[in-house]
Coordinates of C-alpha atoms in Angstrom, one line a residue:
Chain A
X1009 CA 68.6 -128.3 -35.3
X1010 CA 69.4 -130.6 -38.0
X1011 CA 67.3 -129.0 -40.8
X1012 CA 69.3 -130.2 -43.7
X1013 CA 69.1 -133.7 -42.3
X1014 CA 65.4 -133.6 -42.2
X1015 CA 65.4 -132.1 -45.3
X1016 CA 66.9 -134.9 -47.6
X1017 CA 64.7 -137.6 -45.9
X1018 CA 61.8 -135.4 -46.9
X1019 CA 62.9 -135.1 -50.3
X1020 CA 63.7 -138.8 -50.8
X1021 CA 60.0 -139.1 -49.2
X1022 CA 58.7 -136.7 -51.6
X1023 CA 60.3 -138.4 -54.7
X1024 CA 58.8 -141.7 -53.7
X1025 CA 55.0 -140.4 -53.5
X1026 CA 55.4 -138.4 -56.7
X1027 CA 56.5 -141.8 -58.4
X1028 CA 53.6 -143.5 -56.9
X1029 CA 51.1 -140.1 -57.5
X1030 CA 52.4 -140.7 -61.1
X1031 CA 50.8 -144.2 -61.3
X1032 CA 47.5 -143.5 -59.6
X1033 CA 47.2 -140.8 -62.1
X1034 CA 47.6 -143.4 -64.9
X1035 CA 45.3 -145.7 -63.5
X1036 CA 42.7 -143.0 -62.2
X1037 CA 42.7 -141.8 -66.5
X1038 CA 42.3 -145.0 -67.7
X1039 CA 39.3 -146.2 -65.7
X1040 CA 38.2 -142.7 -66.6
X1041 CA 37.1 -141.0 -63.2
X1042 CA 37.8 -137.9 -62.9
X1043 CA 39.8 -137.2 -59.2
X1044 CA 39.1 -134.2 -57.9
X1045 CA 40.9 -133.2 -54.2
X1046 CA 40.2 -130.4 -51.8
X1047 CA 42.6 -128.8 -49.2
X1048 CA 41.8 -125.5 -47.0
X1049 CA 42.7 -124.4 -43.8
X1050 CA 40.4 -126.7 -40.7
X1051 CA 37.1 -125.3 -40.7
X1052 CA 37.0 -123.8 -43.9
X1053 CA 34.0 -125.8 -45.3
X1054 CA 35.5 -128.3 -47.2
X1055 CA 32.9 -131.2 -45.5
X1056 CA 29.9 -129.2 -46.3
X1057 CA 30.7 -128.6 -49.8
X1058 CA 31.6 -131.9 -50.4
X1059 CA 28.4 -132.9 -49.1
X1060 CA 26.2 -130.7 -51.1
X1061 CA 28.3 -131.7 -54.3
X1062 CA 27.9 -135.4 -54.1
X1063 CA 24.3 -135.0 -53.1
X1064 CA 24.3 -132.8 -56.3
X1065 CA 26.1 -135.0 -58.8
X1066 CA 24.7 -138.0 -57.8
X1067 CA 21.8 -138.4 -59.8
X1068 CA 23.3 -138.3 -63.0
X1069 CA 26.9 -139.4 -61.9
X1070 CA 28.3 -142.6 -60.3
X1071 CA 30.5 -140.4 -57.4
X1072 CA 32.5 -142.0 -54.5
X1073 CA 35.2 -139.8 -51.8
X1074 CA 37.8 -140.5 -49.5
X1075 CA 38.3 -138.4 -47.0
X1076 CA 41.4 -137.6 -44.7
X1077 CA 41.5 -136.5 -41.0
X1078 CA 43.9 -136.7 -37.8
X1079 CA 40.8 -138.6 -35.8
X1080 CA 37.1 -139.6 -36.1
X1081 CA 34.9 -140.7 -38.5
X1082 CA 33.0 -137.9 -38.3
X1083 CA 33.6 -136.9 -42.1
X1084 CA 32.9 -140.3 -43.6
X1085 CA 29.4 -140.2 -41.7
X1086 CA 28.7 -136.5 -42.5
X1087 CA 29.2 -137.4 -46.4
X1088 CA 27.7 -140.9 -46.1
X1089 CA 24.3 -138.9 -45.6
X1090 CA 24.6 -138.1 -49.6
X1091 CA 24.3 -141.8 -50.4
X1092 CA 27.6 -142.2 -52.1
X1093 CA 30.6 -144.4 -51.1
X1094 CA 32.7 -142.6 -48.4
X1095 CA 35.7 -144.0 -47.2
X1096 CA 37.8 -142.3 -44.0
X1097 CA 41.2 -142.1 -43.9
X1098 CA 42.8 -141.2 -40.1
X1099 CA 46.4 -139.9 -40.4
X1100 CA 47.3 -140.0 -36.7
X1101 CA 49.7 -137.2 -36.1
X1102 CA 50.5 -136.5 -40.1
X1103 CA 49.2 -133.3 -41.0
X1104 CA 48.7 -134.3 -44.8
X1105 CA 47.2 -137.7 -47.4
X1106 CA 49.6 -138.8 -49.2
X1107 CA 49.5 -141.2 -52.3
X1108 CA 49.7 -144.1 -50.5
X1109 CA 47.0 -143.9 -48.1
X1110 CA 45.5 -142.9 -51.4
X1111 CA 46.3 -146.1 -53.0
X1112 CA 45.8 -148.1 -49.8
X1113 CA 42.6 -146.7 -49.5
X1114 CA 41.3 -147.7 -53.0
X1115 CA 42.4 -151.1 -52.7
X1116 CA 39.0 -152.6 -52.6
X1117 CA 37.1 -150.2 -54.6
X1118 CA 36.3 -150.9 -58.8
X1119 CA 37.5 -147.5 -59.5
X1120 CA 36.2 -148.5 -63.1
X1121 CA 32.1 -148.0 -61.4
X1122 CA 33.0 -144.2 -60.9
X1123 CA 32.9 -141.2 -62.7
X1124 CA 34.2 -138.9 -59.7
X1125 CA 35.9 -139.8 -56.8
X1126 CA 36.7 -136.4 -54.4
X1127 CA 39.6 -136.5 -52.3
X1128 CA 39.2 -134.4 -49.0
X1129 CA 42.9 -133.4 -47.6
X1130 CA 43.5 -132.7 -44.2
X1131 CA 42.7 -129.4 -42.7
X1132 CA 45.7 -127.6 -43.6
X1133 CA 47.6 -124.8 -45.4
X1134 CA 51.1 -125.9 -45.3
X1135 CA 51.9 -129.5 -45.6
X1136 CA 49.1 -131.0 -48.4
X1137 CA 50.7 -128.9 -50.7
X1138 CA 53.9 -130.5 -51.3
X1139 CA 51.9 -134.1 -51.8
X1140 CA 50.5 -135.0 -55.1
X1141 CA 47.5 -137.5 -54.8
X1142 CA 46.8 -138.1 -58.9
X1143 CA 44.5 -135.8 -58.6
X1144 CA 43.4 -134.2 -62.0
X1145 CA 42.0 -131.0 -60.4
X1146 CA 43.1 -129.4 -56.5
X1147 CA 40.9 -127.4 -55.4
X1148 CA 42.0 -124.7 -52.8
X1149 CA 39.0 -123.7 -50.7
X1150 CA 39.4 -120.3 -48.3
X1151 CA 36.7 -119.1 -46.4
X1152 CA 35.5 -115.7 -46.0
X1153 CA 36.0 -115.1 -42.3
X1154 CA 39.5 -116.2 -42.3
X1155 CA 40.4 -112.8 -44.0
X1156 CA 42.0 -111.3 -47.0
X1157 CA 45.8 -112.2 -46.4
X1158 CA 45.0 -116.3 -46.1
X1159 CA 46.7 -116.1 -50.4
X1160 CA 49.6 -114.3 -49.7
X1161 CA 50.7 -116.2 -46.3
X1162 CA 50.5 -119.3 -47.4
X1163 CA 51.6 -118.7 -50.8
X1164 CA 52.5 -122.6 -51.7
X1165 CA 49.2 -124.1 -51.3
X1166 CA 47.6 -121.3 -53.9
X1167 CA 50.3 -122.4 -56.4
X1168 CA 49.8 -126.0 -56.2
X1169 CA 46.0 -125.5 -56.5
X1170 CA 44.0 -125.5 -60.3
X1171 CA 40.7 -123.6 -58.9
X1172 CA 40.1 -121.7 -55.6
X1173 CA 36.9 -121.8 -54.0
X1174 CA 36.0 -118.9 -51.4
X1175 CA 33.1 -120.4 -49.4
X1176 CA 31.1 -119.3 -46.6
X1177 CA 29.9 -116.4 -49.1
X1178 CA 27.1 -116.1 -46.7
X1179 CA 29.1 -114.7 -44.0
X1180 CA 31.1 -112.6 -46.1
X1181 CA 29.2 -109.3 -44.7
X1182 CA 29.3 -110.4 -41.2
X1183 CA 33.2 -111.2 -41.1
X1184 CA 33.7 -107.7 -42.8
X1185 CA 35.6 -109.1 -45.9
X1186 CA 36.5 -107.3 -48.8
X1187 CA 35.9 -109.8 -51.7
X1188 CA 37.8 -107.8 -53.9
X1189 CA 40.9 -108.1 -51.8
X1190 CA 40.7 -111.6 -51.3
X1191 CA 40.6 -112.0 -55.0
X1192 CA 43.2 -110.1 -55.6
X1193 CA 45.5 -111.8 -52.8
X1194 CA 44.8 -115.5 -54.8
X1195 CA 45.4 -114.2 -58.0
X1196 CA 48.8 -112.0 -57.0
X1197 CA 49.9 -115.7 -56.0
X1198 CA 48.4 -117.3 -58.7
X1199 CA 48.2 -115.7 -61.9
X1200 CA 45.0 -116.8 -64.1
X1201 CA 43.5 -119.5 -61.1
X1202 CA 39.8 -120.6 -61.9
X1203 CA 37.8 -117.9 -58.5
X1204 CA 35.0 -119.4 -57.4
X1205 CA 32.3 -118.1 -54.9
X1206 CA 30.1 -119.8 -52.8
X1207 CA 28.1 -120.6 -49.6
X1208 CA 27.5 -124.7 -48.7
X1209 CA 25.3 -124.0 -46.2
X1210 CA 22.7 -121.6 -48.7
X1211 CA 23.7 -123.0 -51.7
X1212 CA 24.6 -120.0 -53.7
X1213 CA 27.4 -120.6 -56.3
X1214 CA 27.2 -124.5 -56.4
X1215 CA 26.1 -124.8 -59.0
X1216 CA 29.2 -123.1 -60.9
X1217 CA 31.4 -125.7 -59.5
X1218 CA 29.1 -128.5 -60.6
X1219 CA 29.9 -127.1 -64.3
X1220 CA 33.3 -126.5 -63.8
X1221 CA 33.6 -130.2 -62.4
X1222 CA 31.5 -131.4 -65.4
X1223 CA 32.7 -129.8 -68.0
X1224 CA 36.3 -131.0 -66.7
X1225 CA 35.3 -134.5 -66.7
X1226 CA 34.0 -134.2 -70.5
X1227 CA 37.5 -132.5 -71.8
X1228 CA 39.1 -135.4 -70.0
X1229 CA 36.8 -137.9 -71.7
X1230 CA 36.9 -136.7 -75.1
X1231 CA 39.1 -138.8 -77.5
X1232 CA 42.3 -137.3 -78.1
X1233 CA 43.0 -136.7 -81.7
Chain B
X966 CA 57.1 -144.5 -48.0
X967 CA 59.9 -144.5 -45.9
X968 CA 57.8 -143.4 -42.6
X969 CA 60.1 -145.5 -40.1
X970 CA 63.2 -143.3 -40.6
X971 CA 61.0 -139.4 -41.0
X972 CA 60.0 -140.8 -37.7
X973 CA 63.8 -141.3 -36.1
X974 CA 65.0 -138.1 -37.5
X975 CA 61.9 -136.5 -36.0
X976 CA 62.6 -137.5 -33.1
X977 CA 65.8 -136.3 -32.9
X978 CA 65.1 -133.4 -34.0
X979 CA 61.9 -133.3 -31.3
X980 CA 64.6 -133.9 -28.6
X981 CA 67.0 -131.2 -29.8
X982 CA 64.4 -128.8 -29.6
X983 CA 63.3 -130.2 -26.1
X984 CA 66.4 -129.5 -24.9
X985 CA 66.6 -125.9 -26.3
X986 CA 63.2 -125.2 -25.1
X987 CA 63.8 -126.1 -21.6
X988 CA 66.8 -124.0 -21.6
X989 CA 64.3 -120.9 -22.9
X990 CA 61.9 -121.3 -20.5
X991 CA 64.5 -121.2 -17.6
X992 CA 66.2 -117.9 -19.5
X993 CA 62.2 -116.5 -19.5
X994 CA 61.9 -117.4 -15.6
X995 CA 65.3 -115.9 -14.4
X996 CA 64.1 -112.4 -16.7
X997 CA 60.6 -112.6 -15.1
X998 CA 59.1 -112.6 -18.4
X999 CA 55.7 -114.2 -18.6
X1000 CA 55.6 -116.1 -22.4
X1001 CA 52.6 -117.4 -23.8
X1002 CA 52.6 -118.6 -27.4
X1003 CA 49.0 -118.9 -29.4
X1004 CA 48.0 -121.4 -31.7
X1005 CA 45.6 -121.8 -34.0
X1006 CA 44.0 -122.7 -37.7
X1007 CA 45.1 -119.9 -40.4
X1008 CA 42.3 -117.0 -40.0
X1009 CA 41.1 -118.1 -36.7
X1010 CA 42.2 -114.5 -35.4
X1011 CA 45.4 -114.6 -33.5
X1012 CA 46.6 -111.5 -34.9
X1013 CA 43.3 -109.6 -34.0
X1014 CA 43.0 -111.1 -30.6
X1015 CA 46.7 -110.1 -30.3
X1016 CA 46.5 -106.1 -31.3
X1017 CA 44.1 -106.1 -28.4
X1018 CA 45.9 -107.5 -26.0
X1019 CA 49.0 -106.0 -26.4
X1020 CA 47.3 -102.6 -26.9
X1021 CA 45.4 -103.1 -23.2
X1022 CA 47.9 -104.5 -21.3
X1023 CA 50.8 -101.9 -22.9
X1024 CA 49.8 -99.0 -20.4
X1025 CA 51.1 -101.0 -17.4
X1026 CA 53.1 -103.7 -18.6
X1027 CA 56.3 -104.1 -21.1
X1028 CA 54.8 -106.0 -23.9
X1029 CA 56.3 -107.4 -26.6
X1030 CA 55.7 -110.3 -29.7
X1031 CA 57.4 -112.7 -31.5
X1032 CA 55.1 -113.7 -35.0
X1033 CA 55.4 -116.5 -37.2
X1034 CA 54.2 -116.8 -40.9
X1035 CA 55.4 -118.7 -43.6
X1036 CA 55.7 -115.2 -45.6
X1037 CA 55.0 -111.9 -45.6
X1038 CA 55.9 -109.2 -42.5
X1039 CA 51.8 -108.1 -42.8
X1040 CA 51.1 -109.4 -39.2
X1041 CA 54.2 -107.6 -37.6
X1042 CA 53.0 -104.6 -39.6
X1043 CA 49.4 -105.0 -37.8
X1044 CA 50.7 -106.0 -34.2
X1045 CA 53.1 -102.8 -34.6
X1046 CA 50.3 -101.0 -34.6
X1047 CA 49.9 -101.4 -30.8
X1048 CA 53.4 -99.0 -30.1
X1049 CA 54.6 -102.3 -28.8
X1050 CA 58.0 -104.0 -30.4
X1051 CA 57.3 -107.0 -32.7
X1052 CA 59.3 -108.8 -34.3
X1053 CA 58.2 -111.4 -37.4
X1054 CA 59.7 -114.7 -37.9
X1055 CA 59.0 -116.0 -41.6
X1056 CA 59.7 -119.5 -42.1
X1057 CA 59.5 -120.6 -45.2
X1058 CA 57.8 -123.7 -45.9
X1059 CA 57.8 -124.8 -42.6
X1060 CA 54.5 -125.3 -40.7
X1061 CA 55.7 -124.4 -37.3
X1062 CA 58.0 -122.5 -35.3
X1063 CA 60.8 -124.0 -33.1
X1064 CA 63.0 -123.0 -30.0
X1065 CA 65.6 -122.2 -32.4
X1066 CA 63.6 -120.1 -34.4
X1067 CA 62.7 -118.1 -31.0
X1068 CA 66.0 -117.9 -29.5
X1069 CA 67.6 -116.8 -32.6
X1070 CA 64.7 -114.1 -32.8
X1071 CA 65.5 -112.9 -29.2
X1072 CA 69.3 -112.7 -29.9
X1073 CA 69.1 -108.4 -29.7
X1074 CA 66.3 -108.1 -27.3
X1075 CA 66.8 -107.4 -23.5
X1076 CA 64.7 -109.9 -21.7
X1077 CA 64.9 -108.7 -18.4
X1078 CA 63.1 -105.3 -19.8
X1079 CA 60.3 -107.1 -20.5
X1080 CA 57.1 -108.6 -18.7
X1081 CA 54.8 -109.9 -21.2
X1082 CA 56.2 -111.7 -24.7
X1083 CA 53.8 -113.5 -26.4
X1084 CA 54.5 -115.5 -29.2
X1085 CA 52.4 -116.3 -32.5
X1086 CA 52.9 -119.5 -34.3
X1087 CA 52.4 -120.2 -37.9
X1088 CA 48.6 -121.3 -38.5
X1089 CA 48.1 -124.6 -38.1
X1090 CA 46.5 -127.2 -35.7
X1091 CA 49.0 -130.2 -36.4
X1092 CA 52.4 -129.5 -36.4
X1093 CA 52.6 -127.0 -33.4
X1094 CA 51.7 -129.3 -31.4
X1095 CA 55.1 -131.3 -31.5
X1096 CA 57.3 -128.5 -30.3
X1097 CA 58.0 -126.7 -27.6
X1098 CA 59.1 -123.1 -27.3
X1099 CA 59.5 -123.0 -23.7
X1100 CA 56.3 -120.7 -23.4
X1101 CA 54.5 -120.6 -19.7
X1102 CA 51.2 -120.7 -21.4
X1103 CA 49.7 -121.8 -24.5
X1104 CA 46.4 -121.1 -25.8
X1105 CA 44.5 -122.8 -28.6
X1106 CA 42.5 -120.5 -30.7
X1107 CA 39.3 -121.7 -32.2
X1108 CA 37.2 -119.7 -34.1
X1109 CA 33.4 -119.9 -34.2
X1110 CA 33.0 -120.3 -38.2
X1111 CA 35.2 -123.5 -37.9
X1112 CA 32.4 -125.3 -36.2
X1113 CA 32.8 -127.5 -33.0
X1114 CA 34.1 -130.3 -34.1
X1115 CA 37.2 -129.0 -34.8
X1116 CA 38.9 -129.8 -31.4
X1117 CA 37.8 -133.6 -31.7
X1118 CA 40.0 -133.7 -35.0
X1119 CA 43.0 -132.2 -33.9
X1120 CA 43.2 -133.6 -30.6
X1121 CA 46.5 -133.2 -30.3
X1122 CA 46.8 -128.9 -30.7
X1123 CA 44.1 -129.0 -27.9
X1124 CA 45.6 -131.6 -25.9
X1125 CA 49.1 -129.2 -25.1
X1126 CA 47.4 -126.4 -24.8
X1127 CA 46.8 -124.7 -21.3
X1128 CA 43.9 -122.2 -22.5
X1129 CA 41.2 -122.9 -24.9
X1130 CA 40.3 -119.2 -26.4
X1131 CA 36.9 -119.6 -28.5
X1132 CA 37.0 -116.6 -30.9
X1133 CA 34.9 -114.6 -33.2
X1134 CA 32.1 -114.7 -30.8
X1135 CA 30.1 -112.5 -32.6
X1136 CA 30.2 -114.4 -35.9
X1137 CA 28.7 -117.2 -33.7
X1138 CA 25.0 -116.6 -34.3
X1139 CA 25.1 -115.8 -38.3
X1140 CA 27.9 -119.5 -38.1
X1141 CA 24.6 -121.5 -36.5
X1142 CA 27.4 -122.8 -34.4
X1143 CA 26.4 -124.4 -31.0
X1144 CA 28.6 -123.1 -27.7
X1145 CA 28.1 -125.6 -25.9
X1146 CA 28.6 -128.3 -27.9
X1147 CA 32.2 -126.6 -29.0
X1148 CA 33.0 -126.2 -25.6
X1149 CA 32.1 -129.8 -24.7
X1150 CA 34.5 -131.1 -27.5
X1151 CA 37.0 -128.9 -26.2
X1152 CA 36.2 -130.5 -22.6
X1153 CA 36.2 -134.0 -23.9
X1154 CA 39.3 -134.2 -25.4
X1155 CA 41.1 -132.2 -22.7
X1156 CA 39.5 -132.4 -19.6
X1157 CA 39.9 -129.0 -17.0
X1158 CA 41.4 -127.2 -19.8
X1159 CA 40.9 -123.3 -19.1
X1160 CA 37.9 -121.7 -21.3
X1161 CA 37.5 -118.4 -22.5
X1162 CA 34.7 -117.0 -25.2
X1163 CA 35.8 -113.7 -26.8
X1164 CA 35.3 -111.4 -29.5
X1165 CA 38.7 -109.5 -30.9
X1166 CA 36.5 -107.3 -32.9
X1167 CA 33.9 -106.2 -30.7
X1168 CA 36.4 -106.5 -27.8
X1169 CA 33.4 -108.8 -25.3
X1170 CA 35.7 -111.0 -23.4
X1171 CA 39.2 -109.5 -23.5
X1172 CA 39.2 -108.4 -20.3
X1173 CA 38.5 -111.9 -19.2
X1174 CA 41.3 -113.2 -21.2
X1175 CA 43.9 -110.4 -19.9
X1176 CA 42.8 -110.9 -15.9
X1177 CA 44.0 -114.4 -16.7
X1178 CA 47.4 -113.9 -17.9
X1179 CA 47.6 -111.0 -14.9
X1180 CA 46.9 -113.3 -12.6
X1181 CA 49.5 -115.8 -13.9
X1182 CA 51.9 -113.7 -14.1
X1183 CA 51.5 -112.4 -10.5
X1184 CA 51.3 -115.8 -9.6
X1185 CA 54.6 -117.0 -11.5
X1186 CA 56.1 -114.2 -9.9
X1187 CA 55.4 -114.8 -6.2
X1188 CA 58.5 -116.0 -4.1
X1189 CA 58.5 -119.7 -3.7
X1190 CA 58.4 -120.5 0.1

């Protein structure tokens, strides 16, 4: 196996989207939208959430997302039901956005008309996590019946994440999880992570991350002294 | 983005492994060990489903299982449980296992003592897909709580897998998720694919799933005419 080999073309790879992650960063600050992206294992609710939260925002909040998938454009038209701008980005066989299908993606948006713009990864714990988007927030969503040890298996993904999100709160008693171990798995990975709880699908919790996104957005926005 | 060349040195690497895998396989079918490798999202249950299996069949057959994770030696731990030997494979920061990465694992282990090694790959439903480990059998986990889209966005997963193994059966009710439209996907995008519908917790459907791999292995084992 020629690991090392692999391993330097990744790295030059790597390089080359942080450069470009860089720049989208920059422009994302000064148009002033606030970029927030989501990565979780598949299934973990990231669609749903996404869903509820744009439907949320919307009213006071010009919000917009791009959202990555191997196939279909089942995503875009989940999320197009909020009434904001979706846009679907099909990776093929690559398990993971990167900045430039980032970029790419934006080309024909004003990014200057928005005051969010979400960014769902693909479903996966392993390889979003070495891509930065520009993103000013990552959110790391784990849901409750994919069990305690999700934090301390797939360490990486926790450490690159600013908040993690345990959804499906609702099934919690039916999957048998122990909340408190789950907690305590993310935060033995990630010292002092923003927890947050929630169920999409009942709505419980939502609200919390509205705030947090909020109250993001106006520390970015305030003039720096 | 320099996709062009990840691509070649995939590729080579893809072919290396090809090569090694074959050469597995053929080492599993002069032993007369029946290997069947499970893939699946993180938390869709492998481990679970495995502790059961191995624990059932151990009374009359030689058992044993290879595990992969990126860290920790928790699922080892839990499979060990079963008084069968495990051994775990932690790879790092990669999203897969390889031939390699099995053949190194089987370097002190007899294989002619053995009639049943199954092997547990990394969660994930992209890059497994790309590599063979010379496994007979492959079965693609999917867990109720995902939903049923899932196998219509990772096409691929479901596409080289011989055995489709929906899981968490009795989370299905308090998921909402629909059967039959979950199995349909998983029809659609591999057409004749093997179906089973089991519960690792409650144990409904297990025996369904061990008759099959029974069967194959009686069936692998026949002299060819």
């Amino acid at each position: 196996m020629n690991e090392p080999r692999l391993v330097e073309v990744r790295r030059k790879i790597l390089k080359e989207n942080d450069v470009l992650a860089r720049s989208l960063r920059e422009r994302f600050r000064r148009a002033g939208v606030q970029v927030i992206s989501m990565v979780s294992s598949p299934g973990a609710g990231k669609t749903t959430l996404l869903e509820r939260v744009l439907t949320e925002l919307r009213p006071n909040y010009r919000v917009a997302a791009l959202v990555g998938d191997l196939a279909t454009e089942n995503d875009a038209a989940r999320l197009a039901r909020s009434g904001a701008p979706v846009k679907q980005i099909t990776t093929g066989t690559v398990c993971h956005l990167d900045a430039g299908m980032v970029e790419r993606a934006l080309a024909d948006w004003s990014l200057g008309d928005l005051d969010f713009l979400f960014i769902e990864n693909v479903g996966n714990l392993v390889c979003p996590s070495s891509f930065d988007l520009g993103e000013d927030l990552r959110l790391v969503l784990v849901s409750t019946p994919e069990g305690e040890d999700k934090p301390l298996k797939y360490p990486t993904i926790f450490n690159t994440a600013d908040v993690a999100v345990i959804t499906k709160l609702d099934l919690a008693d039916a999957a048998g999880i122990d909340l408190t171990a789950l907690a305590e798995n993310i935060r033995a990975v990630r010292p002092g992570i923003k927890l947050l709880k929630l169920s999409a699908r009942t709505g419980e919790g939502v609200d919390q991350l509205n705030d947090l996104l909020v109250s993001r957005r106006q520390f970015q926005a305030a003039p720096a002294v």
